[in-house]
Every structure is written in C-alpha cells, then in structure tokens.
C-alpha cells in the first residue's frame, strides 16, 4: 500500500506538456558557457545545441561557447561573461544546494529512480526549489552513474580501498569525506587531470561515468588487471544555472520542461557509453555486498547532511528526504524504509 501511495504521489507530480504560449515577438539573446570535457564535439555540447534549438520556439536565441575546463567555465560565468552555465551538479552545488545534492553518494541506485527524480523536479510545483541565492536552475539532464575504476580487480570491496590512492576532485567535499571514511588516500585532482593520474598509475582508483572509459581513455589505466565496479556511487547530472533575472518565471519553467523532454535523448547517450565497455571489464558484486554498501552510503549521507562526525554540511535535507521517498517507492522492503532515522 505504501509503495502504491508513494508512486501515485510521484505520478501526480508528472510534468505537464510544455506551453508554447511563451513565444516572444522579439528574440531574447542569451549566452551560455558549456562545459564538455570533449569540447564542441562532445555529447553534452551537442545536447545543449539541441536544447538551444528547442528554446528558439520560446523566443530565446542562445549563443553557446564550449569549455573543456569546467573551472574556467565556472569562472567566466561568475565574472558575467555568459548568462547561463551548463556544468556538472558538483560545480552547480554552490548556486543551489538542493539540486546540487542529486549526486549525493549512493542516493539514487537505479536509472528508474533517477527518471522519477528528474520528472518531479521539472514540474511547476518544484519551481520555488530551483531558486537560491539569486540564481535559478534552468534544467537538469542525466550524465550517467559514477563508477569506481580500479587498476586491480582485487579492489572490489570497501575494505580493499584502505590505503589505496584515489583521484578525488579537490572541490568535492562529500567525496573527500567518503574517501577518508574508507581509509583510502585522497590524491587531489580536478576534472582535467584525474584521468591522466589513473592512466599513468599515479593513483589506484578513480570514479567517473562510463563515457570516460573511451573519451578519457580510462581503459589504459584499467589495463588487463583492473576493472569497473558495477555499482553507481552517484548519479551525475548536467545542470543549467543562470542569475534569476535572466529569464522570466514562465520562461525558466519552459526551459526546465524542455530539458526534461530531452531526458530520453540524454539517457540514450549514457546507455550507449555503458554498453561500449567490454563485459569482461565490469566487476559484478554480490547482492549481499550491495546491501552493505547501501547502509554505508546512507550513514555517510546523514553525516554530510547534518555535519556530524567531522563531516561538512553538504547535502540539502529536502533533497535527501525526496530521494529516500523515491528509493522506498521502488524498493519498499529496504531496511532504510522502516529505520527510525530515515532520511
């Protein structure tokens, strides 16, 4: 009954068709800094080009500029050189803690759950949550689950990570806390150099979406002895953020719904990247281990939500509650669903 009731609640929040009544008699010119590790030939940049075409129907004329360094794109956005920034939610977190918590560690275990979350956030009732600190989220697209890449297949449990060197984004506080938790060694990195460190053996492990296997040549670091642990550490997304005076409320909502309408297109790219990884490279883990990981991640999320045990306050409690409801709607038998300290 609980599962059905929760599912019904989520379906009630389903996205309504995009209104076309927003077209303007005169186009609004808007610039967008787009981070794509491949640049103008990358999937993210091409996805933003398609989004920009859709926004023309709403009277928006986007001018896109590609960046292969996310930090530079962020800096240009903050200095006013572009109106909109398309970047990973890890970078967007500073502008909106709520949407920036989508990638909380282990919080979205399946793509079905991710679809429910993004559908919920795209509907008009969630519009107020898209604004914070003078900025507004204009859309969210999936970028794929983050997986643990290892140079030795023996590193297939959390216990095996102790003492291992892990490439960790130096601005991702939750990841640093998690690495410390499993007693691995943080090797500060950024999105432009973590792959090189893994491929040349400077680190033992790294985490990334499946597209990095070929795009960043992580197969070199995996080699013959390594692999990819088949469990999503987090669900990464690409988010669009703008100062909240760039679009009207109606136009901002239309933008979010246009981005949601591209969910299938974005997921097709994600699934293609995962299918391109040879089966032999995946490290399958037992269901019993998965349950243990889920509880470990849950404990870490609560610490990162509340700032307990030396953890920084990273995650938004409202997002943690939403994600808990989504997980329990799809897996009502999970122990967390009846826990006294449920998120």
Coordinates of C-alpha atoms in Angstrom, one line a residue:
X1 CA 0.0 0.0 0.0
X2 CA 2.8 2.4 0.9
X3 CA 4.6 1.7 -2.3
X4 CA 1.4 2.3 -4.4
X5 CA 0.6 5.5 -2.4
X6 CA 4.1 6.9 -2.9
X7 CA 4.1 6.0 -6.6
X8 CA 0.8 7.7 -7.0
X9 CA 2.1 10.8 -5.3
X10 CA 5.1 11.0 -7.6
X11 CA 3.0 10.4 -10.7
X12 CA 0.7 13.2 -9.6
X13 CA 3.7 15.5 -10.0
X14 CA 4.3 14.4 -13.6
X15 CA 5.4 17.1 -16.0
X16 CA 2.7 18.8 -18.0
X17 CA 3.2 19.5 -21.7
X18 CA 5.4 22.4 -22.4
X19 CA 3.4 25.5 -23.0
X20 CA 4.1 27.2 -26.3
X21 CA 2.4 30.4 -25.3
X22 CA 5.7 31.9 -24.3
X23 CA 7.0 32.7 -27.7
X24 CA 8.0 36.3 -27.9
X25 CA 7.7 38.7 -30.7
X26 CA 11.4 39.6 -30.4
X27 CA 14.1 37.1 -29.6
X28 CA 16.0 37.3 -26.3
X29 CA 19.7 36.8 -26.9
X30 CA 21.3 34.7 -24.2
X31 CA 24.9 33.4 -23.9
X32 CA 25.8 30.0 -22.4
X33 CA 29.1 28.7 -21.2
X34 CA 29.0 24.9 -21.8
X35 CA 31.4 22.5 -20.1
X36 CA 32.1 19.4 -22.1
X37 CA 35.4 17.5 -21.5
X38 CA 35.5 16.8 -25.3
X39 CA 34.6 20.4 -26.2
X40 CA 32.4 21.3 -29.1
X41 CA 32.4 17.7 -30.4
X42 CA 31.2 16.2 -27.2
X43 CA 27.8 14.8 -26.3
X44 CA 27.0 17.4 -23.7
X45 CA 27.7 20.3 -26.1
X46 CA 25.6 18.6 -28.8
X47 CA 22.8 18.1 -26.3
X48 CA 22.9 21.8 -25.4
X49 CA 22.8 22.7 -29.1
X50 CA 19.5 20.7 -29.4
X51 CA 18.2 22.3 -26.3
X52 CA 19.0 25.8 -27.8
X53 CA 17.1 24.9 -30.9
X54 CA 14.0 24.0 -28.8
X55 CA 14.3 27.3 -26.9
X56 CA 14.0 29.2 -30.2
X57 CA 10.3 28.4 -30.1
X58 CA 10.1 30.3 -26.8
X59 CA 11.9 33.4 -28.2
X60 CA 15.4 32.6 -26.9
X61 CA 18.4 32.9 -29.1
X62 CA 21.2 31.0 -27.4
X63 CA 24.9 31.7 -28.2
X64 CA 26.9 28.7 -27.0
X65 CA 30.6 28.7 -26.1
X66 CA 32.4 25.3 -25.3
X67 CA 34.8 24.8 -22.5
X68 CA 37.0 21.8 -21.8
X69 CA 38.0 23.1 -18.3
X70 CA 35.0 23.3 -16.0
X71 CA 36.7 25.6 -13.6
X72 CA 37.3 28.2 -16.4
X73 CA 33.7 27.9 -17.5
X74 CA 32.6 28.5 -13.9
X75 CA 34.9 31.5 -13.6
X76 CA 33.6 33.1 -16.8
X77 CA 30.0 32.6 -15.6
X78 CA 30.8 34.2 -12.3
X79 CA 32.5 37.1 -13.9
X80 CA 29.5 37.8 -16.1
X81 CA 31.0 36.6 -19.4
X82 CA 28.0 34.4 -20.0
X83 CA 24.4 34.4 -18.8
X84 CA 24.0 30.7 -18.3
X85 CA 26.4 27.9 -17.3
X86 CA 26.0 24.3 -18.2
X87 CA 28.1 22.2 -15.9
X88 CA 28.1 19.2 -13.6
X89 CA 25.9 19.3 -10.5
X90 CA 29.1 19.1 -8.4
X91 CA 30.1 22.6 -9.6
X92 CA 26.5 23.9 -9.6
X93 CA 26.1 22.9 -5.9
X94 CA 27.4 26.3 -4.8
X95 CA 24.4 28.0 -6.5
X96 CA 21.7 25.6 -5.4
X97 CA 22.4 23.1 -2.7
X98 CA 19.1 21.4 -3.3
X99 CA 19.7 20.4 -6.9
X100 CA 23.4 20.1 -6.2
X101 CA 22.6 17.2 -3.8
X102 CA 21.2 14.9 -6.6
X103 CA 24.6 13.4 -6.8
X104 CA 24.7 12.5 -3.1
X105 CA 26.7 9.3 -2.6
X106 CA 24.7 6.2 -3.3
X107 CA 21.4 8.1 -3.1
X108 CA 20.0 7.1 -6.5
X109 CA 20.7 3.4 -7.1
X110 CA 18.9 3.0 -10.5
X111 CA 18.1 4.9 -13.6
X112 CA 14.4 4.3 -13.0
X113 CA 14.7 6.2 -9.7
X114 CA 16.7 8.9 -11.5
X115 CA 13.9 9.3 -14.0
X116 CA 11.4 9.7 -11.2
X117 CA 13.5 12.4 -9.5
X118 CA 14.1 14.5 -12.6
X119 CA 10.5 14.2 -13.7
X120 CA 9.5 15.5 -10.2
X121 CA 11.9 18.4 -10.3
X122 CA 10.8 19.6 -13.8
X123 CA 7.2 20.1 -12.8
X124 CA 5.9 23.6 -11.9
X125 CA 5.3 22.8 -8.3
X126 CA 9.1 22.4 -7.8
X127 CA 9.8 25.8 -9.3
X128 CA 10.5 27.5 -6.0
X129 CA 13.2 25.0 -5.2
X130 CA 15.0 25.9 -8.3
X131 CA 15.8 29.4 -7.0
X132 CA 18.5 30.2 -4.4
X133 CA 20.9 33.0 -3.5
X134 CA 20.0 35.0 -6.7
X135 CA 20.4 32.1 -9.1
X136 CA 18.0 29.8 -10.8
X137 CA 18.3 26.3 -12.2
X138 CA 17.0 26.2 -15.8
X139 CA 17.2 22.5 -16.5
X140 CA 18.8 19.1 -15.5
X141 CA 19.9 16.3 -17.7
X142 CA 21.4 12.9 -16.8
X143 CA 25.2 12.4 -17.3
X144 CA 25.4 8.8 -16.1
X145 CA 26.2 7.0 -13.0
X146 CA 29.6 7.4 -11.5
X147 CA 31.5 4.1 -11.2
X148 CA 34.7 3.2 -9.4
X149 CA 37.6 2.4 -11.8
X150 CA 40.4 0.3 -10.3
X151 CA 43.7 -0.9 -11.6
X152 CA 43.4 -4.2 -9.7
X153 CA 40.3 -6.3 -9.7
X154 CA 41.1 -7.4 -6.1
X155 CA 39.9 -3.9 -5.1
X156 CA 36.3 -4.9 -5.2
X157 CA 35.1 -4.1 -1.6
X158 CA 35.2 -1.0 0.5
X159 CA 37.7 -2.8 2.8
X160 CA 40.1 -3.2 -0.1
X161 CA 40.2 0.5 -0.6
X162 CA 42.1 1.1 2.7
X163 CA 45.5 2.6 1.9
X164 CA 44.8 2.9 -1.9
X165 CA 45.4 6.2 -3.7
X166 CA 42.2 7.6 -5.1
X167 CA 42.0 10.6 -7.5
X168 CA 39.5 12.9 -5.8
X169 CA 38.1 16.2 -7.1
X170 CA 39.6 18.7 -4.6
X171 CA 36.4 20.8 -4.5
X172 CA 34.1 17.8 -3.9
X173 CA 33.9 17.8 -0.1
X174 CA 31.5 14.8 0.1
X175 CA 33.8 12.6 -2.0
X176 CA 36.8 13.6 0.2
X177 CA 34.8 12.6 3.3
X178 CA 33.9 9.3 1.7
X179 CA 37.5 8.5 0.8
X180 CA 38.5 9.3 4.3
X181 CA 35.7 7.1 5.6
X182 CA 37.0 4.0 3.8
X183 CA 40.6 4.9 4.8
X184 CA 41.8 5.4 1.3
X185 CA 44.3 8.2 0.4
X186 CA 42.9 11.4 -1.2
X187 CA 45.0 12.4 -4.2
X188 CA 43.7 16.0 -5.0
X189 CA 42.8 16.2 -8.7
X190 CA 40.5 18.1 -11.0
X191 CA 38.4 17.0 -13.9
X192 CA 41.2 17.8 -16.4
X193 CA 43.9 15.7 -14.8
X194 CA 42.3 12.8 -12.8
X195 CA 42.2 10.5 -15.9
X196 CA 45.9 11.1 -16.6
X197 CA 46.8 10.2 -13.0
X198 CA 44.8 7.0 -13.2
X199 CA 46.2 6.0 -16.6
X200 CA 49.8 6.6 -15.6
X201 CA 49.5 4.7 -12.3
X202 CA 49.8 7.7 -10.0
X203 CA 46.6 6.6 -8.4
X204 CA 45.0 3.2 -7.9
X205 CA 41.4 4.2 -8.3
X206 CA 39.2 6.9 -9.8
X207 CA 35.5 7.5 -10.2
X208 CA 33.8 8.6 -13.4
X209 CA 30.8 8.0 -15.6
X210 CA 31.1 5.3 -18.3
X211 CA 31.7 7.7 -21.1
X212 CA 35.2 8.4 -19.6
X213 CA 36.3 4.8 -20.4
X214 CA 36.8 5.8 -24.1
X215 CA 36.6 9.6 -24.1
X216 CA 39.4 9.9 -21.4
X217 CA 41.0 6.6 -22.3
X218 CA 40.5 5.1 -18.8
X219 CA 40.9 1.7 -20.4
X220 CA 44.6 2.4 -20.3
X221 CA 44.5 2.7 -16.5
X222 CA 42.2 -0.4 -16.2
X223 CA 44.6 -2.5 -18.3
X224 CA 44.5 -6.2 -18.1
X225 CA 44.3 -6.4 -14.3
X226 CA 41.8 -3.8 -13.4
X227 CA 38.1 -3.2 -13.9
X228 CA 35.0 -1.1 -13.2
X229 CA 32.9 -1.9 -10.1
X230 CA 29.3 -2.2 -11.3
X231 CA 27.6 -0.2 -8.6
X232 CA 26.6 3.5 -9.0
X233 CA 28.5 5.6 -6.5
X234 CA 26.4 8.6 -7.5
X235 CA 24.2 9.9 -10.3
X236 CA 25.9 12.8 -12.1
X237 CA 23.8 15.4 -13.9
X238 CA 24.4 18.4 -16.1
X239 CA 22.6 21.4 -14.8
X240 CA 21.9 24.8 -16.3
X241 CA 22.2 27.7 -13.9
X242 CA 21.6 31.4 -14.5
X243 CA 21.2 34.6 -12.4
X244 CA 17.5 34.7 -11.6
X245 CA 16.8 37.8 -13.6
X246 CA 17.9 36.4 -16.9
X247 CA 14.6 34.6 -17.6
X248 CA 11.1 35.4 -16.5
X249 CA 9.4 32.7 -14.3
X250 CA 7.4 31.4 -17.2
X251 CA 10.4 31.2 -19.5
X252 CA 12.5 29.5 -16.8
X253 CA 9.8 26.8 -16.3
X254 CA 9.6 26.3 -20.0
X255 CA 13.4 25.8 -20.1
X256 CA 13.2 23.2 -17.4
X257 CA 10.5 21.3 -19.2
X258 CA 12.3 21.4 -22.5
X259 CA 15.3 19.9 -20.8
X260 CA 13.2 17.2 -19.2
X261 CA 11.7 16.4 -22.6
X262 CA 15.3 15.6 -23.7
X263 CA 15.7 13.0 -20.9
X264 CA 15.4 10.1 -23.3
X265 CA 18.0 11.5 -25.7
X266 CA 20.5 12.1 -22.9
X267 CA 19.9 8.6 -21.4
X268 CA 20.5 7.0 -24.8
X269 CA 24.0 8.5 -24.8
X270 CA 24.6 7.3 -21.3
X271 CA 23.4 3.7 -22.1
X272 CA 25.5 3.6 -25.3
X273 CA 28.6 4.5 -23.3
X274 CA 27.9 1.8 -20.8
X275 CA 27.2 -0.8 -23.5
X276 CA 30.5 0.1 -25.2
X277 CA 32.5 -1.1 -22.2
X278 CA 33.5 -4.8 -22.7
X279 CA 31.7 -7.2 -20.4
X280 CA 35.0 -8.5 -19.1
X281 CA 35.9 -5.1 -17.6
X282 CA 32.9 -5.0 -15.3
X283 CA 33.3 -6.2 -11.7
X284 CA 30.0 -7.6 -10.6
X285 CA 29.4 -7.6 -6.8
X286 CA 27.1 -9.9 -4.8
X287 CA 23.7 -8.6 -3.7
X288 CA 24.7 -9.1 0.0
X289 CA 27.6 -6.7 -0.6
X290 CA 25.3 -4.2 -2.2
X291 CA 23.1 -4.1 0.9
X292 CA 26.1 -3.3 3.0
X293 CA 27.2 -0.5 0.7
X294 CA 23.7 1.0 0.7
X295 CA 23.8 1.3 4.5
X296 CA 27.3 2.6 4.5
X297 CA 26.4 5.3 2.0
X298 CA 23.2 6.1 4.0
X299 CA 25.2 6.7 7.1
X300 CA 27.6 9.0 5.2
X301 CA 24.8 11.0 3.6
X302 CA 23.3 11.7 7.0
X303 CA 26.7 12.9 8.3
X304 CA 27.1 15.1 5.2
X305 CA 23.5 16.4 5.7
X306 CA 23.9 17.2 9.3
X307 CA 27.6 17.9 9.6
X308 CA 28.2 15.1 12.1
X309 CA 31.4 13.2 12.9
X310 CA 33.6 15.9 11.3
X311 CA 31.8 15.9 8.0
X312 CA 31.0 19.2 6.3
X313 CA 27.3 20.1 5.7
X314 CA 27.0 19.4 2.0
X315 CA 23.6 17.8 1.3
X316 CA 20.2 19.6 1.4
X317 CA 17.8 17.8 3.8
X318 CA 14.9 18.3 1.5
X319 CA 16.6 16.5 -1.4
X320 CA 17.7 13.7 1.0
X321 CA 14.1 13.3 2.0
X322 CA 12.8 13.3 -1.6
X323 CA 15.4 10.7 -2.7
X324 CA 14.5 8.5 0.3
X325 CA 10.9 8.5 -0.8
X326 CA 11.8 7.6 -4.3
X327 CA 14.0 4.7 -3.3
X328 CA 11.3 3.4 -0.9
X329 CA 8.7 3.7 -3.6
X330 CA 10.7 1.4 -5.9
X331 CA 12.0 -0.9 -3.1
X332 CA 9.7 -0.8 -0.1
X333 CA 11.3 -3.7 1.5
X334 CA 14.7 -1.9 2.0
X335 CA 15.7 -1.7 5.7
X336 CA 16.1 2.1 5.5
X337 CA 12.3 2.5 4.8
X338 CA 11.4 1.5 8.3
X339 CA 14.5 2.9 10.0
X340 CA 13.9 5.3 12.9
X341 CA 16.5 7.7 11.5
X342 CA 15.1 7.6 7.9
X343 CA 16.4 10.4 5.7

